[in-house]
Tab-separated table of C-alpha atoms and ligand atoms in Angstrom:
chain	number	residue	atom	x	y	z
C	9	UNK	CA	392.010	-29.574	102.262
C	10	UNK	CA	393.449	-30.055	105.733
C	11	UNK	CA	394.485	-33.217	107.003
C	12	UNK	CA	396.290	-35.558	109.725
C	13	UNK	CA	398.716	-37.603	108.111
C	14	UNK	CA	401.343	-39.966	109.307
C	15	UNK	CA	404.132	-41.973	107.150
C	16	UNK	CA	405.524	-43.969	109.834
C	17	UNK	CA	404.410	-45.774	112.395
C	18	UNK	CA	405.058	-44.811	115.767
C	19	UNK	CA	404.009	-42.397	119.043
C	20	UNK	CA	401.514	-39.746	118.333
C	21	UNK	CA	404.085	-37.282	117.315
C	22	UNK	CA	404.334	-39.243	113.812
C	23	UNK	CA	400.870	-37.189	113.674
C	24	UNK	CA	401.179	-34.516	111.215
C	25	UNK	CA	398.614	-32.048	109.850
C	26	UNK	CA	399.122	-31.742	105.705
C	27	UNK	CA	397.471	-29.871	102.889
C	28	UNK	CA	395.983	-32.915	100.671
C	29	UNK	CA	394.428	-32.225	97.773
C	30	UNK	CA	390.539	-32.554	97.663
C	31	UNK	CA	389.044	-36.024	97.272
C	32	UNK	CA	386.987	-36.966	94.429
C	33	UNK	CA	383.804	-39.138	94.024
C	34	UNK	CA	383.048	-42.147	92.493
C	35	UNK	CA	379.470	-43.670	91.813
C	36	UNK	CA	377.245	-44.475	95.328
C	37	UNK	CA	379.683	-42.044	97.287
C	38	UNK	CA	379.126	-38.901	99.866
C	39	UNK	CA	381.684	-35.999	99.851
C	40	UNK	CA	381.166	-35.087	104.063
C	41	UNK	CA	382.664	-31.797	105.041
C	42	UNK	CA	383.305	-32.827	108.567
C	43	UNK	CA	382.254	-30.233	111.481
C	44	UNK	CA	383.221	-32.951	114.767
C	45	UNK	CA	385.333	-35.844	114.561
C	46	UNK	CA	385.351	-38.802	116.912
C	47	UNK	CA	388.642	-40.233	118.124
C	48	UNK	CA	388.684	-44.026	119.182
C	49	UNK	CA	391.170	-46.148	120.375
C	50	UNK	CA	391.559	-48.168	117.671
C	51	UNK	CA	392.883	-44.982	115.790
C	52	UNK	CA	396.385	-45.636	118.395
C	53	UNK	CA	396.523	-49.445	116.586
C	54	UNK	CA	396.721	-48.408	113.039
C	55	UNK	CA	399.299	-45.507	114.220
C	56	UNK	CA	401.200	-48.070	116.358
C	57	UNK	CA	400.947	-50.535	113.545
C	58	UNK	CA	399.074	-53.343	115.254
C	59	UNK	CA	396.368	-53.184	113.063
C	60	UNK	CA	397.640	-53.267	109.277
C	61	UNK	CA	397.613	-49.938	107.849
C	62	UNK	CA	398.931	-48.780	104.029
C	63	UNK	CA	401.231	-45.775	104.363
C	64	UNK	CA	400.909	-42.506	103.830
C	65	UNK	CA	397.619	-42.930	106.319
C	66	UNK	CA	394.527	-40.038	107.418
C	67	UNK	CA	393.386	-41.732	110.553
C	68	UNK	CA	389.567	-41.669	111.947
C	69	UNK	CA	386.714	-43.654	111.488
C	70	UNK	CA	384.018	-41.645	112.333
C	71	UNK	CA	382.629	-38.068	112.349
C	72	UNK	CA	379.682	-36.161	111.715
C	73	UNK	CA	379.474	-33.371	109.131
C	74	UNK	CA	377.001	-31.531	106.278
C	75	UNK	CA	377.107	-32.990	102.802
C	76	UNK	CA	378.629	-31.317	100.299
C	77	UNK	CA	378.640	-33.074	97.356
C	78	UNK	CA	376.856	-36.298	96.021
C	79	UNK	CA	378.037	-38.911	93.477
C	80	UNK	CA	376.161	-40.183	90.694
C	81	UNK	CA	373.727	-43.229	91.869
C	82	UNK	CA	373.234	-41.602	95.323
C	83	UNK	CA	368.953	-40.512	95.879
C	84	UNK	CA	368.869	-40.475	99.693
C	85	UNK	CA	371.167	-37.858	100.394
C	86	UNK	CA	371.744	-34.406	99.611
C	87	UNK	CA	373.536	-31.215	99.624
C	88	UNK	CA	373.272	-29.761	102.998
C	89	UNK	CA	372.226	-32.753	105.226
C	90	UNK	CA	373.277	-33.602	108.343
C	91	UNK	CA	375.125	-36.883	108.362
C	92	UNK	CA	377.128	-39.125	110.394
C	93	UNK	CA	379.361	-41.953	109.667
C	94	UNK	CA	381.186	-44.844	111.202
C	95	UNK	CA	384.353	-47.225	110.049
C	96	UNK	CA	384.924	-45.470	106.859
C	97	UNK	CA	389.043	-44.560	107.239
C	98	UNK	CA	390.264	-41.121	106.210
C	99	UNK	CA	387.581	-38.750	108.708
C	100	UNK	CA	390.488	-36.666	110.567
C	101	UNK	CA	389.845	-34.114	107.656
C	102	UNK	CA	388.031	-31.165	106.237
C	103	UNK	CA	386.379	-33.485	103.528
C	104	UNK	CA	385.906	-37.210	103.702
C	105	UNK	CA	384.592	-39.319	100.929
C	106	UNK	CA	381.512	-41.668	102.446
C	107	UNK	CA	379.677	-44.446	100.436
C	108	UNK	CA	376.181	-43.700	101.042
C	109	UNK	CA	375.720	-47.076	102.078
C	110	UNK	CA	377.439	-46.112	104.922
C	111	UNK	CA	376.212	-42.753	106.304
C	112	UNK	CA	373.677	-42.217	109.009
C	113	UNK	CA	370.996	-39.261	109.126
C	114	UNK	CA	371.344	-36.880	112.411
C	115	UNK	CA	367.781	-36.122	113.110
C	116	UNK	CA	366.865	-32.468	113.628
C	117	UNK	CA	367.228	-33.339	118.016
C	118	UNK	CA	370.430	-34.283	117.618
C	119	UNK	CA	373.967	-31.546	117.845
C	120	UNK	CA	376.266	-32.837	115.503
C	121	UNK	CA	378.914	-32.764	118.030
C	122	UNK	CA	376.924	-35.352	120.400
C	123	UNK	CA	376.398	-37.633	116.917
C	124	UNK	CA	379.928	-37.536	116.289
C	125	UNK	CA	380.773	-38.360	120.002
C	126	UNK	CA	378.163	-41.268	120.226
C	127	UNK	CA	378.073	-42.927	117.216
C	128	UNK	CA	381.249	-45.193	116.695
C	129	UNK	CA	381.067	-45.882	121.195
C	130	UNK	CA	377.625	-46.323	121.288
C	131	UNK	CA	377.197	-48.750	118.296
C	132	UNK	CA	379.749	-50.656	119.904
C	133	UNK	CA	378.078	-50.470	123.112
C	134	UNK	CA	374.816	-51.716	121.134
C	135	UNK	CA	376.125	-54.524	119.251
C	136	UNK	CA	377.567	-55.829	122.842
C	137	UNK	CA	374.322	-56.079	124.408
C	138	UNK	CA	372.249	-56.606	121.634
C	139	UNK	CA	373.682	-58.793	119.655
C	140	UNK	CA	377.192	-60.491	121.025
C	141	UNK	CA	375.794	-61.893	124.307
C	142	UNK	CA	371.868	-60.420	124.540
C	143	UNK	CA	372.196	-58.814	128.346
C	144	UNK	CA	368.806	-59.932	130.480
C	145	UNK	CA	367.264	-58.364	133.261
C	146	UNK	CA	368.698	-60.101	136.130
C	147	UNK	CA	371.833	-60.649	134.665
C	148	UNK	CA	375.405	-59.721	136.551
C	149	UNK	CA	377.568	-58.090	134.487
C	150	UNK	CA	381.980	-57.013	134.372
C	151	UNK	CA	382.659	-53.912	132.200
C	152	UNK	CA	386.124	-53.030	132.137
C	153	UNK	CA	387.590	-49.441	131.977
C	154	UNK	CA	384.169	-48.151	132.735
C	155	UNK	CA	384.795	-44.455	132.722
C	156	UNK	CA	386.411	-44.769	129.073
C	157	UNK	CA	384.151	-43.563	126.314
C	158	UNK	CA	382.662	-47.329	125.561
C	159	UNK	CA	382.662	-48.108	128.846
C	160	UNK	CA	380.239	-45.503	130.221
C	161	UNK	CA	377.785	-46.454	127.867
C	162	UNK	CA	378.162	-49.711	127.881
C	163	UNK	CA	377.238	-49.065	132.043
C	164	UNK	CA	374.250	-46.884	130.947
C	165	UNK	CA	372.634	-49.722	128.671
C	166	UNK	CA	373.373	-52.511	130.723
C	167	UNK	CA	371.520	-50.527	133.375
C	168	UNK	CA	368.555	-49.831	131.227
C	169	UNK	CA	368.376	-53.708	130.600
C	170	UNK	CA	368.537	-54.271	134.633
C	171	UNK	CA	371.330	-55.784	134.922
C	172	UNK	CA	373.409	-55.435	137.687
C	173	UNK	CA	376.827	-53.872	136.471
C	174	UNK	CA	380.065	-54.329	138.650
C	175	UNK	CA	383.402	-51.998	136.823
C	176	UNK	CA	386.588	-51.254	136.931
C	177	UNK	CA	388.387	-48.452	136.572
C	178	UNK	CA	392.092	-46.703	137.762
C	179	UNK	CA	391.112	-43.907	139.584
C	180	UNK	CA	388.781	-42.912	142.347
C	181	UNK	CA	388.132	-39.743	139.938
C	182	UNK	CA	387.252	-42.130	137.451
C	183	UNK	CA	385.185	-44.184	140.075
C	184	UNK	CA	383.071	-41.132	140.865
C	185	UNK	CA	382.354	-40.942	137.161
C	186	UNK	CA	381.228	-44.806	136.802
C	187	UNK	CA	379.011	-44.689	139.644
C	188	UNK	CA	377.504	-41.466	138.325
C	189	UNK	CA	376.635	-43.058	135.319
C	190	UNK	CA	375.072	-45.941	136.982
C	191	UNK	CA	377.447	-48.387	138.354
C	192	UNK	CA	376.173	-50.561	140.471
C	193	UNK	CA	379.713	-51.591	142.089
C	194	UNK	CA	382.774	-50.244	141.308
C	195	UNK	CA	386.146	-51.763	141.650
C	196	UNK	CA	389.768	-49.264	141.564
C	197	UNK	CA	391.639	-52.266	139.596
C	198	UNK	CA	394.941	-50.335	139.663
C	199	UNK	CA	394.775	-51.085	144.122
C	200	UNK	CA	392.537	-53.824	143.875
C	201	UNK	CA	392.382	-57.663	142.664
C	202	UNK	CA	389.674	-57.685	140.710
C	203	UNK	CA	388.926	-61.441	140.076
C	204	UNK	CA	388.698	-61.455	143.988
C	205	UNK	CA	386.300	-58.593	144.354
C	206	UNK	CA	384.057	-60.247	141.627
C	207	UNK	CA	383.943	-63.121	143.794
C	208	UNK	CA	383.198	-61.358	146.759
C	209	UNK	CA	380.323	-59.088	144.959
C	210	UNK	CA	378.605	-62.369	143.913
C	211	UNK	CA	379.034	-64.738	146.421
C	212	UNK	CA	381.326	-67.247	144.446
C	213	UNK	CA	378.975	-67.263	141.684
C	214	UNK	CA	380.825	-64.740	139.472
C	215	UNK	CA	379.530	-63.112	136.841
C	216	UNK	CA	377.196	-63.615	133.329
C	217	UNK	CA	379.325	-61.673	130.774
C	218	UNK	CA	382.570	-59.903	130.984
C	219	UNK	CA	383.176	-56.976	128.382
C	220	UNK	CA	386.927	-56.560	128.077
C	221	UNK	CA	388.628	-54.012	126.263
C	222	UNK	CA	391.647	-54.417	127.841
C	223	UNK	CA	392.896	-57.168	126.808
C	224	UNK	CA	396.453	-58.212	127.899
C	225	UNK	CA	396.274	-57.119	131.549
C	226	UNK	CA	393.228	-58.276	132.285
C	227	UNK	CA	392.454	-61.487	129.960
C	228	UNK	CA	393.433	-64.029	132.453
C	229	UNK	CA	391.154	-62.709	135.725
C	230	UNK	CA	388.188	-62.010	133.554
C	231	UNK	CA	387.900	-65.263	132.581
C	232	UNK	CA	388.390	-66.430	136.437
C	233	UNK	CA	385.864	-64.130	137.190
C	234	UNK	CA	383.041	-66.239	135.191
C	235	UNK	CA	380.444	-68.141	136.087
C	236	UNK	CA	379.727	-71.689	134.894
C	237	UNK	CA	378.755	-71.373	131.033
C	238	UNK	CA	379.234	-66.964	131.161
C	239	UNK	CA	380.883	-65.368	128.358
C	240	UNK	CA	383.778	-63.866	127.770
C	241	UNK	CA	383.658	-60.594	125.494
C	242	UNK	CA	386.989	-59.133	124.126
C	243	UNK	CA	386.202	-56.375	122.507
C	244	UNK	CA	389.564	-54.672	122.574
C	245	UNK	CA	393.448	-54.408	124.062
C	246	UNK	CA	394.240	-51.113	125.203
C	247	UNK	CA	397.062	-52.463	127.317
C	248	UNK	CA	398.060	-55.152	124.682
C	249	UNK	CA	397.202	-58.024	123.018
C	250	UNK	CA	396.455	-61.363	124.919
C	251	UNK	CA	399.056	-64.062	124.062
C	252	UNK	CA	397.885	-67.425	122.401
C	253	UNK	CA	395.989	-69.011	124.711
C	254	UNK	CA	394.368	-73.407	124.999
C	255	UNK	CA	390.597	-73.413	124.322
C	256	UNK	CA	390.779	-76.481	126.771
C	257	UNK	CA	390.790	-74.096	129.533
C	258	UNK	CA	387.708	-72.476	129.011
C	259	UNK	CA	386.435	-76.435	129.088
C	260	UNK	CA	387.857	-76.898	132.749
C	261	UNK	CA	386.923	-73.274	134.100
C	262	UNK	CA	383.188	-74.401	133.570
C	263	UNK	CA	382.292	-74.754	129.930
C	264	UNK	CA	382.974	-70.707	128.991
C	265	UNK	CA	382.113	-69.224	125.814
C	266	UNK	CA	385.002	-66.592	124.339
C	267	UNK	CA	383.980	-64.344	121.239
C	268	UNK	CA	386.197	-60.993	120.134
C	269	UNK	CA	383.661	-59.312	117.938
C	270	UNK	CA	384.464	-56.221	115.459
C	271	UNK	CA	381.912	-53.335	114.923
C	272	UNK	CA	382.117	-54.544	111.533
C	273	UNK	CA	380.477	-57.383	111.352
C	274	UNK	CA	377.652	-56.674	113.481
C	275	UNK	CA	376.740	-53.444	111.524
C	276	UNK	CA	377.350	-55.379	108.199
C	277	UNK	CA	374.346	-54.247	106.681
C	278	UNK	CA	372.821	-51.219	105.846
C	279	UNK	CA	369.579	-52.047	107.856
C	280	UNK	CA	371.579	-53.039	111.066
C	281	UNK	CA	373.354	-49.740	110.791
C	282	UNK	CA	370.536	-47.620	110.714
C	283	UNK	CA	368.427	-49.695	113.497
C	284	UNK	CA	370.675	-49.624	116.087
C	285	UNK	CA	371.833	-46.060	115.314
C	286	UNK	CA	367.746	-45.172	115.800
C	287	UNK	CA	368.008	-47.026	119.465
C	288	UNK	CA	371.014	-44.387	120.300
C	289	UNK	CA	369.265	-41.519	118.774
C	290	UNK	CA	366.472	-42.409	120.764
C	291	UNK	CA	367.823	-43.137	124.073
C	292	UNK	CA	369.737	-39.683	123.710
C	293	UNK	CA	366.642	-37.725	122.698
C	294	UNK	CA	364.688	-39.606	125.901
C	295	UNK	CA	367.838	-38.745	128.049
C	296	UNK	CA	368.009	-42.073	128.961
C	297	UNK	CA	371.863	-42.304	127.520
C	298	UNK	CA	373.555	-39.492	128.005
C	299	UNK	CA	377.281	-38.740	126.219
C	300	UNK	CA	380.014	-37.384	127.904
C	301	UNK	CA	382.566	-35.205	126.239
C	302	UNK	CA	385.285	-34.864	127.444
C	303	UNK	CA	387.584	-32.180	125.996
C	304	UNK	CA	387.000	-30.760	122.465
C	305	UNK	CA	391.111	-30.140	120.474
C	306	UNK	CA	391.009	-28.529	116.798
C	307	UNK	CA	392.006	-30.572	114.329
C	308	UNK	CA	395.550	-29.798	114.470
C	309	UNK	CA	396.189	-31.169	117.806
C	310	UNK	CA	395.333	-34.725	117.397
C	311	UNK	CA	398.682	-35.473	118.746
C	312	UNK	CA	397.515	-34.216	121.897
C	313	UNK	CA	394.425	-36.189	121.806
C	314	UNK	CA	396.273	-39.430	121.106
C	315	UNK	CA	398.667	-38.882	123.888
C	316	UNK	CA	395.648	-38.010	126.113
C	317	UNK	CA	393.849	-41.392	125.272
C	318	UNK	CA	396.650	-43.225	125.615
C	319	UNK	CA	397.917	-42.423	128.840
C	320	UNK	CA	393.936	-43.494	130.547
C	321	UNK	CA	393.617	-39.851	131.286
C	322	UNK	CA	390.020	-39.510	129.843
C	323	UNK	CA	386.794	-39.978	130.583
C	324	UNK	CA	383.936	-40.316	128.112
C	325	UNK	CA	384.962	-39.088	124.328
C	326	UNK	CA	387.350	-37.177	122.760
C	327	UNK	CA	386.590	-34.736	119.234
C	328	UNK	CA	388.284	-33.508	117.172
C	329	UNK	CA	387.462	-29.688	115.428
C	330	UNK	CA	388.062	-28.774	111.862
J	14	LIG	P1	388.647	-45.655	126.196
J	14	LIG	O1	388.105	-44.283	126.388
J	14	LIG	O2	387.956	-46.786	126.898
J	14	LIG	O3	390.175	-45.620	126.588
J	14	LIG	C1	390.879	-46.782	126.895
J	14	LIG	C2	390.811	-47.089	128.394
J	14	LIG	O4	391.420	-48.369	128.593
J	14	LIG	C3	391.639	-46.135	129.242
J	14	LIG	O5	390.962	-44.952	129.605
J	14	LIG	C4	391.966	-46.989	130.446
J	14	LIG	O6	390.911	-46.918	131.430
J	14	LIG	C5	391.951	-48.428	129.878
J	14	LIG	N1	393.299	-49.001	129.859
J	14	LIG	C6	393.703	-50.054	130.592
J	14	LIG	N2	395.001	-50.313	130.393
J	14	LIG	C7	395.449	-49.381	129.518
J	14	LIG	C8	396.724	-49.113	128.933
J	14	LIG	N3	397.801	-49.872	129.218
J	14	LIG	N4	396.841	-48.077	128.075
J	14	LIG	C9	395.787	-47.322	127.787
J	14	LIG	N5	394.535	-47.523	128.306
J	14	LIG	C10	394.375	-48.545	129.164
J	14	LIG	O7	388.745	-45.964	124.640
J	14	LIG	P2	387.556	-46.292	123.603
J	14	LIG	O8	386.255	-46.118	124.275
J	14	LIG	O9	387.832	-45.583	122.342
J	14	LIG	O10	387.805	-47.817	123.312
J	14	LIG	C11	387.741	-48.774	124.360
J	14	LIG	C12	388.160	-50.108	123.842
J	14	LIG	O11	387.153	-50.658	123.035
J	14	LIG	C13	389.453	-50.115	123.024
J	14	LIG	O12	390.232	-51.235	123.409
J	14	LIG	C14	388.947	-50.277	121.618
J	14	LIG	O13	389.854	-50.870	120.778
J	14	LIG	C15	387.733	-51.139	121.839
J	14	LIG	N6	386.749	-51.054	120.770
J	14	LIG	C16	386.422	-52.197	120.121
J	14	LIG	C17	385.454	-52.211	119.155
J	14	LIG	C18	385.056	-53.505	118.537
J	14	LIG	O14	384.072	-53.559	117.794
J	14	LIG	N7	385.752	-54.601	118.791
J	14	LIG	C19	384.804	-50.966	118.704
J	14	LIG	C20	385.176	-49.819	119.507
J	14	LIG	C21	386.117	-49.859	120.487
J	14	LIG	P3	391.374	-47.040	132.987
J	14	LIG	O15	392.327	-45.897	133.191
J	14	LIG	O16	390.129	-46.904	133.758
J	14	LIG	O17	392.043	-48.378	133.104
């Protein structure tokens, strides 16, 4: 089967597509013959080598796909189905072997490009308003490269929870795409200081919950753009990784809470999985979140779809095509 690979780590030219021979299955696993495949940001860390990876490595950890094969022990799933799947490495391939425990259904409503592009985002999106800090009608809340492909749905349910969502962005193109997704205020952070727009947009107040995927760049200001007792939610670094930092400052910037959650943990069961992957479905089917692609590449050109990520100029999510 056909496969990225890479052996080194490095820029997204280490990105090679390879003829692999074809998995096999063990008890309780899934062969998926992929048909879209999501590609995340946190793809770029295990290439870079920030997150630890074991060499040779098949990026990807998500896609959606038919199943093709079943191993012994599996009774929900069978030849033919429609499936998705999330943090399971290895899915920028023809074939990717799945334990069951681990794949989602695609109901009948549902293209199985739109799964692909919403499921590993919009889980994320879920677990970070349902789950890391529990956003309230009323609230006020910061989301961070809001035209990325977390970020615009993280906008879209924040907004269906009435809260009152400020973002930033680095474009006006990218600001027209925020606000058209729901943004209540939107700040160009690239021309603007954001901590001092924050404080201006809320009267000194600041804000209930920053989500920041950023990391590095923007680590310090978030937290100065807080209100007494907010949280602080770093979900990410996209421009680097926040140095070491005293936990006695978030005591003297007004008793702050700081969490950096995984995906992981808060779909650690099978049950959490599947219920918050039924909320997406559902707010998809109901149009009430809708998923932006933004450029489909065949498998072959991942490079191109790393460099694209990388350099902030998307908006929404990028696939990949077998
Ligand atoms: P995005 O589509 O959001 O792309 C990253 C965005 O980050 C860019 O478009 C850009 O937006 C912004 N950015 C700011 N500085 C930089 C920089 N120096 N280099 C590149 N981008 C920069 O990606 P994803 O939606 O895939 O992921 C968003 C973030 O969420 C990532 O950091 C990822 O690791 C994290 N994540 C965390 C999860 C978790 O459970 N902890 C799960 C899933 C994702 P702009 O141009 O507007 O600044």
């Amino acid at each position: 089967m056909k496969a990225i690979c890479f052996h080194q780590h490095g820029d997204a030219r280490v990105l090679q597509l390879e003829e692999l021979p074809a998995p096999s299955l063990r008890d309780g696993e899934v062969l998926v013959r992929t048909q879209a495949i999501g590609v995340n940001f946190i793809d770029i860390y295990f290439r870079r080598g920030v997150y630890p990876a074991k060499l040779p490595m098949v990026p990807g950890n998500e896609a959606s796909g038919t199943v093709a094969e079943v191993g012994n022990a599996v009774t929900d799933f069978h030849q033919g189905d429609r499936v998705v799947f999330v943090m399971t490495s290895g899915s920028y391939a023809e074939n990717v072997v799945v334990p069951a425990s681990r794949l989602v259904r695609v109901p009948d409503a549902i293209d199985s490009k739109v799964a692909a592009a919403a499921m590993l985002q919009g889980l994320t999106a879920h677990y970070l308003t349902h789950g890391c800090f529990w956003v309230q009608k009323g609230n006020t809340v910061l989301v961070h490269a809001g035209a990325g492909g977390v970020g615009l749905l993280l906008i879209q349910i924040c907004r269906m929870l009435k809260a009152k969502v400020i973002t930033t962005v680095s474009s006006e193109e990218k600001a027209r795409v925020a606000r058209e997704a729901g943004a209540d205020e939107v700040i160009v952070y690239t021309h603007e200081d954001f901590q001092q727009k924050v404080q201006q947009l809320t009267a000194g107040a600041g804000v209930d919950v920053v989500y920041d995927s950023v990391g590095k760049s923007t680590f310090e200001d978030s937290l100065k753009s807080l209100k007494t007792r907010g949280y602080l939610v770093l979900f990410g670094q996209s421009s680097g990784a926040v140095p070491p930092f005293d936990p006695q400052i978030l005591n003297t910037r007004g008793s702050l809470f700081l969490t950096r959650p995984s995906l992981g943990h808060y779909t650690a069961t099978r049950r959490e999985l599947t219920e918050r992957a039924e909320d997406l479905f559902r707010w998809i089917r109901d149009g009430s979140l809708k998923i932006q692609i933004y450029k489909e590449y065949p498998l072959r050109d991942a490079r191109l779809a790393h460099e694209a990520l990388e350099s902030r100029q998307t908006v929404g999510k990028i696939l990949l095509i077998p």
